[in-house]
XYZ file of C-alpha atoms in Angstrom:
571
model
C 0.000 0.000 0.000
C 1.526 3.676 -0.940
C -0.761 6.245 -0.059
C 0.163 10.363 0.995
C -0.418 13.781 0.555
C 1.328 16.539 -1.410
C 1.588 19.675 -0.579
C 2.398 23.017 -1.026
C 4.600 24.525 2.091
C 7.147 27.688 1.317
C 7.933 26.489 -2.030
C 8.631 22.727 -1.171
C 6.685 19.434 -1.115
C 5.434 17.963 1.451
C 4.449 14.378 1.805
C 2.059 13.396 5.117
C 1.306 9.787 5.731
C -2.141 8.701 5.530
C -1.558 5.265 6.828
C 0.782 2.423 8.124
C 3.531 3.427 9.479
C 5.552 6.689 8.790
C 8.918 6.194 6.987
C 10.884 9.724 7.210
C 13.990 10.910 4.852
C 16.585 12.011 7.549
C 15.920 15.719 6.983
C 11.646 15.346 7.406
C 11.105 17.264 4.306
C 8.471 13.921 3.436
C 6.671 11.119 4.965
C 5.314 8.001 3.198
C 1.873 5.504 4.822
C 3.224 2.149 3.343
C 2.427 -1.714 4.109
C 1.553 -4.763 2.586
C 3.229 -7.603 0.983
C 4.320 -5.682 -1.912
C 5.310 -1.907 -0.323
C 9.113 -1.395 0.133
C 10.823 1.979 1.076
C 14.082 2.361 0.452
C 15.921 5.804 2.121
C 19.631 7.451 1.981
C 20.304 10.188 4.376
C 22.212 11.837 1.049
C 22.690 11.144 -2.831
C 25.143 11.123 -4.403
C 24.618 14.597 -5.024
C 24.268 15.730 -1.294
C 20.492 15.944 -1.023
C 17.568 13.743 0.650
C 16.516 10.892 -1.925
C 14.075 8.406 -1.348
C 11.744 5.873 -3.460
C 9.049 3.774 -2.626
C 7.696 0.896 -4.739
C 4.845 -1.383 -4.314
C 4.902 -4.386 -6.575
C 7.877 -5.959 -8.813
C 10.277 -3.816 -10.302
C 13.082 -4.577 -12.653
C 16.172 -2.444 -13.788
C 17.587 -4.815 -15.963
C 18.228 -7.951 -13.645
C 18.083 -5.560 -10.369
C 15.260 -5.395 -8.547
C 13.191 -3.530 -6.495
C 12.877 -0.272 -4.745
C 16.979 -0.491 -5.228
C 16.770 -1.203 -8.705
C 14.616 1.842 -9.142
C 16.973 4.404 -7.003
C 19.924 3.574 -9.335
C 17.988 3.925 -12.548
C 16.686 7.397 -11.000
C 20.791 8.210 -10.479
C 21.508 6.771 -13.765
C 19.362 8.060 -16.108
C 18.080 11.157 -14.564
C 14.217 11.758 -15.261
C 14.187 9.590 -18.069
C 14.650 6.577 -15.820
C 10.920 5.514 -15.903
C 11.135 3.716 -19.404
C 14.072 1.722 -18.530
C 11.766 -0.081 -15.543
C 9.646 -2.937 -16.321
C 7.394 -5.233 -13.862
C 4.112 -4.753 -12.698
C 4.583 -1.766 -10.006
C 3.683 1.666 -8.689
C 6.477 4.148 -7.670
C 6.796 7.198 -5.581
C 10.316 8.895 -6.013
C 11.468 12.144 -4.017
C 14.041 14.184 -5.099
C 15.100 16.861 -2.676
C 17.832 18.131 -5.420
C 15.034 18.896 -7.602
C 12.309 19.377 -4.633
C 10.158 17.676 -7.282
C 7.752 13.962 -6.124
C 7.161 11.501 -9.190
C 4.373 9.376 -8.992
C 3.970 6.438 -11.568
C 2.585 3.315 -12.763
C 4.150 0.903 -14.783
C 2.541 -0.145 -18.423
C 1.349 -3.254 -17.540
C -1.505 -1.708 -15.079
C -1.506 -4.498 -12.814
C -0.945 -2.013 -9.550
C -3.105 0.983 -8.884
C -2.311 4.243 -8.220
C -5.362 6.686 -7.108
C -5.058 10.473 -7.096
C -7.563 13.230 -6.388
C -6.117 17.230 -6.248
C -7.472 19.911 -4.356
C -6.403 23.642 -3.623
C -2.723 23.496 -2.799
C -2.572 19.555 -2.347
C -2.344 15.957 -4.098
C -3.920 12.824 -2.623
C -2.740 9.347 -4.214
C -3.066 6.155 -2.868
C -3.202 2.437 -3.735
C -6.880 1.753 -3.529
C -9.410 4.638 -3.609
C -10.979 3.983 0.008
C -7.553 5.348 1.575
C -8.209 8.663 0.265
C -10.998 9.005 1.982
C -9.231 8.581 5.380
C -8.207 11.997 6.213
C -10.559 15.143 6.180
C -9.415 16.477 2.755
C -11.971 14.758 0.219
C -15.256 13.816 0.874
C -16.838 10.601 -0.858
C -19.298 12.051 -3.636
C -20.101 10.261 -7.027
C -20.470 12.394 -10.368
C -22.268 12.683 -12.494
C -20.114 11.211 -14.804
C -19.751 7.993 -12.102
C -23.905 7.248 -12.057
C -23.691 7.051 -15.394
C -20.603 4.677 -15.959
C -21.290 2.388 -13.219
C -24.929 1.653 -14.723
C -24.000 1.918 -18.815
C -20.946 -0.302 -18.496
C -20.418 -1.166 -14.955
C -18.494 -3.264 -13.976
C -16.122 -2.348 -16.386
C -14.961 1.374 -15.889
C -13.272 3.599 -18.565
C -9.617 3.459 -18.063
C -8.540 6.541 -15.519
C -12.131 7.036 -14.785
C -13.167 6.369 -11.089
C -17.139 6.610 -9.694
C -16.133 9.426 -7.382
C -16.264 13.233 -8.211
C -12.545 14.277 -8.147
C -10.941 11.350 -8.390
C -8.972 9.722 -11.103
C -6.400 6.515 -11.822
C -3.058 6.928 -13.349
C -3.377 5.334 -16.570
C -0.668 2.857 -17.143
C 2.666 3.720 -17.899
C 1.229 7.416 -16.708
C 3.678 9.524 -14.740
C 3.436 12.558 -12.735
C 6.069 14.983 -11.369
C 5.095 17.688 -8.669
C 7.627 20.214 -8.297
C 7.138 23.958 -7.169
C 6.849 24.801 -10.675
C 3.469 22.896 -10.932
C 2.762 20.135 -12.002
C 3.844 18.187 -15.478
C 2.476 14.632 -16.568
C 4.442 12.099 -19.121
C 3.392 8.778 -20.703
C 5.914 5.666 -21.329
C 3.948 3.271 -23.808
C 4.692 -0.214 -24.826
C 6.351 -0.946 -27.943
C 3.784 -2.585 -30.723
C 5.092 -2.896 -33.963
C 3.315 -5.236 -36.829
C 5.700 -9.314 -37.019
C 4.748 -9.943 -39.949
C 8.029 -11.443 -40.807
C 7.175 -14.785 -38.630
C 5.984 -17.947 -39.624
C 3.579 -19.676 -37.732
C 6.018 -21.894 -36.421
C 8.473 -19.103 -35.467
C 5.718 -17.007 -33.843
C 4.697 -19.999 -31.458
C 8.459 -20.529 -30.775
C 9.498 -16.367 -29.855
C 5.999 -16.814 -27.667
C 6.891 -19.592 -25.855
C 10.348 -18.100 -24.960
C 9.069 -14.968 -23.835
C 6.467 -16.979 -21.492
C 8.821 -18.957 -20.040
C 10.992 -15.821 -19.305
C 8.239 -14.142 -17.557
C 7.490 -17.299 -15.575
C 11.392 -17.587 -14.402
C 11.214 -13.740 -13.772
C 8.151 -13.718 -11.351
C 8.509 -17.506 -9.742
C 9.449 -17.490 -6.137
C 9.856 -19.837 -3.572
C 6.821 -21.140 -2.213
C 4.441 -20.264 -5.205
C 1.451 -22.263 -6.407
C -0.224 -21.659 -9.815
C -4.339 -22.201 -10.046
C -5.449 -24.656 -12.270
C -8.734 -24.692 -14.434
C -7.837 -27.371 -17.373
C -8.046 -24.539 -19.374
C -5.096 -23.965 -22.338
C -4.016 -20.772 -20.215
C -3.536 -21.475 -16.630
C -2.421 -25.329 -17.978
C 0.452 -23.685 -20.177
C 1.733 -21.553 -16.749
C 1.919 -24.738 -14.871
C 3.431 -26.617 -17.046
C 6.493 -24.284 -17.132
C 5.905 -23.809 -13.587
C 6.589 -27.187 -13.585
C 9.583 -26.947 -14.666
C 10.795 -24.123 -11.826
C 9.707 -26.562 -9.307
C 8.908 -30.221 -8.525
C 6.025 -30.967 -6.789
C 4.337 -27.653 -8.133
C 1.158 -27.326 -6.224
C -1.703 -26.463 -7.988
C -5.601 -25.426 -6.968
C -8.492 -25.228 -8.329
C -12.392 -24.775 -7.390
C -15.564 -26.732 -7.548
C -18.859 -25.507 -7.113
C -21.043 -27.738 -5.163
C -23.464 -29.768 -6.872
C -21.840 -28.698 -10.222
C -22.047 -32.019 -11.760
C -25.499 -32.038 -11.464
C -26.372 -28.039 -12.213
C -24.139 -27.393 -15.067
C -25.323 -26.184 -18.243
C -23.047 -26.003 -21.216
C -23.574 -23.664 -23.299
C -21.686 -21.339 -26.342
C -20.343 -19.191 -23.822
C -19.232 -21.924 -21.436
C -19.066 -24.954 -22.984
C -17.656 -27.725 -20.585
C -17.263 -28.462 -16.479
C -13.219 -27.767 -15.949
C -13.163 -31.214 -13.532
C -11.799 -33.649 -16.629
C -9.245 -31.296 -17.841
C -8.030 -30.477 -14.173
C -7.646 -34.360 -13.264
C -5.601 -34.959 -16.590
C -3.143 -31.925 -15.820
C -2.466 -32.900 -12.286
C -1.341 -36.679 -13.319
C 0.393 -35.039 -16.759
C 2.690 -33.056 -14.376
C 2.395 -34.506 -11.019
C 1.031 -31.840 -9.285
C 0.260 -31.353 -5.471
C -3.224 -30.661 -6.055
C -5.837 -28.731 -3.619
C -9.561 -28.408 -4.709
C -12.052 -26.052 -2.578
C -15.545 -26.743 -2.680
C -17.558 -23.918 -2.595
C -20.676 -23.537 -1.776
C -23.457 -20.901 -2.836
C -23.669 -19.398 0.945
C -20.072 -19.154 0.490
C -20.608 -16.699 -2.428
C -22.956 -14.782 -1.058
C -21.642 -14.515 2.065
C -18.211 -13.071 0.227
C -20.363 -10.387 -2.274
C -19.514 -7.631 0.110
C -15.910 -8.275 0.974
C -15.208 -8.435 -3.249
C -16.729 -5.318 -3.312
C -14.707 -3.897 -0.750
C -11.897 -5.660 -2.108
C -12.280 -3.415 -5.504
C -13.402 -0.454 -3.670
C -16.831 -0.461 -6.396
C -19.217 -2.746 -7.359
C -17.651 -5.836 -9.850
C -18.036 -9.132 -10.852
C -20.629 -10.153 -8.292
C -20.044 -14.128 -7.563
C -17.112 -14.461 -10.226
C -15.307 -12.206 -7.645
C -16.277 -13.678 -4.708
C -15.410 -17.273 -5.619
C -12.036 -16.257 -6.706
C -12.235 -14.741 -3.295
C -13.409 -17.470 -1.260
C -10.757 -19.730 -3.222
C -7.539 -17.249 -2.622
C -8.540 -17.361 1.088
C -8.800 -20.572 1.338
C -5.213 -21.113 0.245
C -2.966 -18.294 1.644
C -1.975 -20.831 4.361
C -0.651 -23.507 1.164
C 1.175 -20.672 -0.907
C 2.661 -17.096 -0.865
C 1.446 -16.580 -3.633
C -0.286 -17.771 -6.943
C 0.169 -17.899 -11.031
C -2.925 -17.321 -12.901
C -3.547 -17.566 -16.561
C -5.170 -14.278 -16.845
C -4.424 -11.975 -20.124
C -4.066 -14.720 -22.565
C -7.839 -14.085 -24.056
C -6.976 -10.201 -23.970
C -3.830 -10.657 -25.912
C -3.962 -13.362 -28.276
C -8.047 -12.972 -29.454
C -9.626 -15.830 -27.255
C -12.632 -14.096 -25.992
C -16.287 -15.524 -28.233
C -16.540 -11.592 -29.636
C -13.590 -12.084 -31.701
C -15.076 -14.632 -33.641
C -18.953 -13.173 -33.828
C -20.398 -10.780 -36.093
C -19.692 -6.749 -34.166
C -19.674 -3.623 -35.384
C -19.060 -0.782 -33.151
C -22.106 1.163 -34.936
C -24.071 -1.265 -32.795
C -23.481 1.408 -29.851
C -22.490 -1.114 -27.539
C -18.762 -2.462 -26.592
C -18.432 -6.210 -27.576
C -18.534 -8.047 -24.312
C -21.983 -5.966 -23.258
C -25.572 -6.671 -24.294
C -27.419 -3.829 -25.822
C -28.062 -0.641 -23.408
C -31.867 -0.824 -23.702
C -32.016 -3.981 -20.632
C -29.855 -1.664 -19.191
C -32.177 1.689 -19.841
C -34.837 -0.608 -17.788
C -33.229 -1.265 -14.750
C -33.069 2.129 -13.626
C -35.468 3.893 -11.631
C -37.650 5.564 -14.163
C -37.308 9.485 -12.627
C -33.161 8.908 -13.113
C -33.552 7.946 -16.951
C -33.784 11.377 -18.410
C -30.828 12.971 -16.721
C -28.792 9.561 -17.186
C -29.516 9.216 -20.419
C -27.239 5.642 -20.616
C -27.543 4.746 -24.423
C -26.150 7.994 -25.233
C -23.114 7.860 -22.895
C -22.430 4.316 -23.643
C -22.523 5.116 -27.397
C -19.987 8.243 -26.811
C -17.524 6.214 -24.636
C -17.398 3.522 -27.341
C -16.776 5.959 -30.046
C -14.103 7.662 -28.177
C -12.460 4.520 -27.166
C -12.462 3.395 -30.730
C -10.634 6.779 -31.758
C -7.827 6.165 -29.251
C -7.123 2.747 -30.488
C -3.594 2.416 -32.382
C -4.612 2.426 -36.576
C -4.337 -1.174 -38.027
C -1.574 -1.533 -40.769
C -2.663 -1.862 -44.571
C -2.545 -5.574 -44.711
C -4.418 -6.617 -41.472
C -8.011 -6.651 -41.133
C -8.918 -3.992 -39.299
C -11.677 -4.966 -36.778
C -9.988 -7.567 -35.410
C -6.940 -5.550 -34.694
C -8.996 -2.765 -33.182
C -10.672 -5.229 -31.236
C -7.827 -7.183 -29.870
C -6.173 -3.176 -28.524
C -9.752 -2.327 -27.311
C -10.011 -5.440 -25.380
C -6.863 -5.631 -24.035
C -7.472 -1.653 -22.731
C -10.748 -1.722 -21.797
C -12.152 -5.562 -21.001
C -8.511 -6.834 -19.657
C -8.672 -4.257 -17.151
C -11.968 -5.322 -15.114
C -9.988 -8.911 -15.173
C -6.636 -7.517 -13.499
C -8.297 -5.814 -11.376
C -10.513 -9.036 -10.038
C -7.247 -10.674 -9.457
C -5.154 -8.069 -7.640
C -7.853 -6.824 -5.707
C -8.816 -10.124 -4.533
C -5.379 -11.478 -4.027
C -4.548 -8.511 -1.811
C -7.470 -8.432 0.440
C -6.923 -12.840 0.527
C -3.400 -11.817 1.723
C -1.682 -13.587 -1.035
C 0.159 -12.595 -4.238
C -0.985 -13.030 -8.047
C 1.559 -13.053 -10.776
C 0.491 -12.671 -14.132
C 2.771 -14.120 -16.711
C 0.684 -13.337 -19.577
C 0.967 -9.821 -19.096
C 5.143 -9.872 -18.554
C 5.308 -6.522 -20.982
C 8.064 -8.855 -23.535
C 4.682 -10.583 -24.283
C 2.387 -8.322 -24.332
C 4.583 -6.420 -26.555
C 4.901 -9.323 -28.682
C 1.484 -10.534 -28.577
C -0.280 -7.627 -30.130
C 1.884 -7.210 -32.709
C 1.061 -10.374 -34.469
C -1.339 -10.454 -37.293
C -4.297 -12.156 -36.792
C -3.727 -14.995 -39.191
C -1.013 -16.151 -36.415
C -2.685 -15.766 -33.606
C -5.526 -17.505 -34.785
C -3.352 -19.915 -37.083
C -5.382 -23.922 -37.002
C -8.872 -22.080 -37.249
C -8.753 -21.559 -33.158
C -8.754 -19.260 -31.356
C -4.991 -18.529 -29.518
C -3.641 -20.846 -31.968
C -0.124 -19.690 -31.822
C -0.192 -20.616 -28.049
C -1.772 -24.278 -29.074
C 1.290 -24.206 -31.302
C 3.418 -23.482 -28.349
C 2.764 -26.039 -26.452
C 2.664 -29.062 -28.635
C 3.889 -32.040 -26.938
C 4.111 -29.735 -23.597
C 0.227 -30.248 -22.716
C -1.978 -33.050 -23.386
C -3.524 -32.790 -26.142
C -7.324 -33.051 -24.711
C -6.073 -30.024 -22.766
C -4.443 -28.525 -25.487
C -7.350 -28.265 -28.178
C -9.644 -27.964 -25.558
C -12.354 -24.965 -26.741
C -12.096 -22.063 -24.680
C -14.042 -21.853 -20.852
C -13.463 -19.201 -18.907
C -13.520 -19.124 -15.306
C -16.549 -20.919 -14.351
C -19.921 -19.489 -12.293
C -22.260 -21.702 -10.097
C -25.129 -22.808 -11.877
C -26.827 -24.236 -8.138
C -30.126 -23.066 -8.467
C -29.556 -21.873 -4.447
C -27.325 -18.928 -5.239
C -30.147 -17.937 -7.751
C -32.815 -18.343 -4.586
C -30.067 -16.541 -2.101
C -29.753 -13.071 -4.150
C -33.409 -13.200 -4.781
C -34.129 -13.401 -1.152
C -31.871 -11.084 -0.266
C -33.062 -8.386 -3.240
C -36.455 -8.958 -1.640
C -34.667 -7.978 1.402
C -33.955 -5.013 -0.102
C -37.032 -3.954 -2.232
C -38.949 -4.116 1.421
C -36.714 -1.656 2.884
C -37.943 1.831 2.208
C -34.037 3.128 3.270
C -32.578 1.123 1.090
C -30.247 3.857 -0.982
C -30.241 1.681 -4.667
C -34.632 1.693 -4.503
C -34.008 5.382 -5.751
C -31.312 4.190 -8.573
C -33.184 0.770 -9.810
C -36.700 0.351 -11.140
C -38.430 -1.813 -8.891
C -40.852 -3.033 -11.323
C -37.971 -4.376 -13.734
C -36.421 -6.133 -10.782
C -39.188 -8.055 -9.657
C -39.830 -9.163 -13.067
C -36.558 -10.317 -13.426
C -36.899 -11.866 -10.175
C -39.904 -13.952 -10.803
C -38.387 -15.038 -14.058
C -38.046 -18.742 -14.735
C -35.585 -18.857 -17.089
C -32.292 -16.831 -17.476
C -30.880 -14.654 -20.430
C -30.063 -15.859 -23.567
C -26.603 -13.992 -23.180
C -24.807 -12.904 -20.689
C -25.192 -8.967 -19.858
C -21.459 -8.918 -19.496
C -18.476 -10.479 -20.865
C -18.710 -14.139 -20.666
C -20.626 -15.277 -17.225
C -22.760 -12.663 -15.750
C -26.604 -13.635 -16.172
C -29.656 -12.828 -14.231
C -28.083 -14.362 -10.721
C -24.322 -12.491 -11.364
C -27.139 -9.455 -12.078
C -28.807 -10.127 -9.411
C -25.624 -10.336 -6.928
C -24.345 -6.854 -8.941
C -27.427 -4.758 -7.495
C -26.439 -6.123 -3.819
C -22.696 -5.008 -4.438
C -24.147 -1.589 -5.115
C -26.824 -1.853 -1.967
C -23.799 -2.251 -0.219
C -21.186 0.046 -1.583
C -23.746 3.096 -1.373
C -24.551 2.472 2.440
C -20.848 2.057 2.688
C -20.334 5.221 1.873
C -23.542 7.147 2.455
C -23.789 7.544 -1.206
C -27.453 8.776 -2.611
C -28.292 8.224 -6.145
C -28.739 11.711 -7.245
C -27.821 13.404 -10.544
């Protein structure tokens, strides 16, 4: 956790801790709140120069094969201001230079860690996680305008630097900013994407692989599990894992009852069991399963929300939840397979018919189930097809322009998902991971393959008529091949007709309540029809999973983030 204050005192910076406890530079010109697994503080009573110097970093940081707060200091020294594109890893910074009296905040371009800010008159909150600025007297929790709108037109995905709250934003990553008494001056370090069109198919799986396998030697420390769904992703991390470690232990989750509840469907097409069962004997795995059960989801909606500081992936996030905290006492820390999908074109949009004149990002259903669910006096101000549709077209403008010989919507739509969907995914995972206690790495977003990844052409990525072919490719003779081929399934949702009766019950709970804050944001009359619904929705409302019970579980993680905060819906 990193979280302070800058501000404005006879022409120097000053930095006051907000929490944890305070580290000082030997002179007291700054102070710094930081804890958790991943904070480090590194202080020298004098550069090299003769003035106070200090850096804090929260995450992993590379400079070159140094690492770490250290690592960061001697770039700094090195290669003066400039030192923030010779840093890799997935990390926030804070650097003070008292030669310069100037603070630079950033976060690193593969947006894994968060960095908060909100500015007021003569002063700069930032912080890890947006609840922590909220701690002192300086900002008071309000939602904009802007934030009603987002939450219910594309919630819970949120444009990238946008937060709910008036007055407070995210660095974007690989966004600086440097405070000095001069004012204030932002920069922007971006990955490098060119266009490999030189590759083969056979040379494209082979530069992927390497770069996997150095991302998975990079992040793998002692003590480190990987979680295992039988899926091509999180199967190709173990089985390098695999080869960092013998026994590697693996985990993975089962949802009560699922072998008699589970529906297959386009979107979700087989039960992960099988696939799990053949990794584990393929690589001799020490395995862990958790059961969980649909009290254990509900009972875990709130703390995901409060994990992610906003309303998110209702039960997707609490199961990931209830499984991280289940294992903290097994592993440090875990390997996921997350990005793959966002970087190599495996999510079902890339292969259906989209057009972004359809007013609606890919992985949402159209905005008019969306127009219904909220409260009928709140539709005129909100006006949610209209913001959804001017979001989308911006986002569409920002995205890099395709070269001359690649089809353009799917490169568009591999950059859009990787900014805009990936994000709501990374997010899940750190946020969960950190309030679980644990770590997450994330090979698949290592920025060598990221980098790499989006610059191939879509005939290699998809290369054998699958999707994330070049990672099939890959693996050959590393996976088996049931495992291998094996159509993409994301991370699977409950289909136990008891979590469906749960968040009904505890809607009704809700509905009844004539305090309730989100009766004055939802239409009542919508939710009740919902409610008494037999069936479910042909599609999901978002991304892959989320139905009528993830919607369902959605409206309580906004029950409770309002009375959290004491928020009223009112525009």
């Amino acid at each position: 956790m990193l979280a302070g204050v800058l501000g404005l005192k006879e022409a120097a910076h000053h930095l006051y801790p907000l929490v944890g406890k305070d580290v000082y530079s030997p002179r007291r010109e700054v102070a710094l709140g930081a804890k958790g697994p991943w904070a480090k503080v590194l202080t020298l009573e004098r550069d090299p120069r003769g003035y106070p110097l200090w850096v804090a970093v929260e995450g992993i940081l590379w400079y070159g094969e140094e690492e770490g707060a250290e690592g960061a200091l001697r770039a700094f020294l090195e290669k003066g201001e400039g030192f923030l594109s010779h840093l890799t890893g997935p990390f926030t910074l804070v650097l003070f230079d008292g030669h310069a009296q100037k603070v630079i905040l950033y976060r690193s371009r593969q947006g894994v860690e968060t960095l908060f800010l909100a500015q007021g008159p003569g002063f700069l909150l930032f912080a890890s996680d947006e609840e922590t600025l909220f701690q002192g007297d300086l900002l008071i929790p309000r939602v904009s305008l802007q934030g009603w709108r987002e939450l219910l037109a594309l919630g819970p995905l949120r444009i990238p630097g946008h937060t709910y709250f008036q007055g407070v934003r995210e660095l974007l990553p690989g966004e600086g900013l440097i405070w000095s008494p001069e004012g204030e001056r932002r920069l922007q370090v971006n990955l490098p994407i060119g266009y490999r069109r030189d590759l083969s198919p056979q040379e494209a799986a082979e530069e992927l692989l390497f770069r996997l396998q150095r991302a998975v030697k990079r992040l793998f420390r002692p003590k480190s599990g990987c979680l295992l769904s039988g899926g091509l992703d999180s199967s190709a991390i173990a089985s390098l894992l695999a080869e960092e470690t013998f026994p590697l232990l693996t985990l993975s989750l089962r949802y009560e009852d699922d072998e008699r509840h589970f529906q297959a469907n386009p979107f979700q097409p087989s039960r992960d069991d099988p696939y799990v069962r053949q990794m584990v004997a393929w690589l001799q795995t020490r395995h862990e399963e958790a059961l969980i059960g649909p009290e254990d989801l509900v009972d875990h909606l709130l703390p995901a929300m409060e994990a992610r500081g906003h309303p998110g992936m209702a039960d997707i996030d609490s199961s990931f939840l209830v499984l991280l905290i289940g294992a903290r006492e097994k592993a440090d820390g875990f390997f996921t397979g997350e990005g793959a999908d966002e970087i190599l074109g495996g999510y079902p949009w890339f292969s259906r018919p989209y057009s972004p004149e359809e007013g609606r990002f890919p992985w949402s259903a159209g905005m008019e189930w969306r127009e219904r669910l909220v409260h009928p006096d709140l539709r005129p101000e909100l006006r949610l097809s209209d913001y959804g549709r001017r979001e989308l077209e911006e986002a569409w403008r920002s995205l890099p322009p395709p070269p001359e010989d690649e089809p353009p919507l799917m490169w568009r739509l591999s950059h859009l998902t990787y900014r805009y969907f990936g994000p709501v995914l990374v997010e899940r995972a750190r946020a969960m991971a950190r309030k679980a206690g644990v770590k997450i790495f994330l090979p698949f977003l290592d920025e060598e393959v990221v980098s790499f990844a989006l610059s191939l052409p879509w005939e290699l990525k998809a290369q054998g008529g699958m999707e994330k072919g070049v990672l099939r490719q890959a693996f050959v003779g590393r996976l088996p091949e049931e495992v291998r081929l094996r159509k993409k399934s994301p991370f699977p949702r409950t289909f136990h007709p008891r979590y469906r009766q749960l968040v009904t019950e505890a809607l009704e709970a809700i509905l009844a309540d004539p305090e309730a804050p989100s009766r004055r944001l939802f239409a009542e009359g919508t939710l009740r029809a919902w409610m008494a619904a037999p069936g479910d929705l042909e599609v999901p409302w978002f991304g892959q999973l989320m139905r009528l019970p993830q919607l369902f579980g959605y409206v309580l993680q906004v029950e409770g983030w309002l009375r959290r905060w004491g928020l009223k819906p009112v525009v």
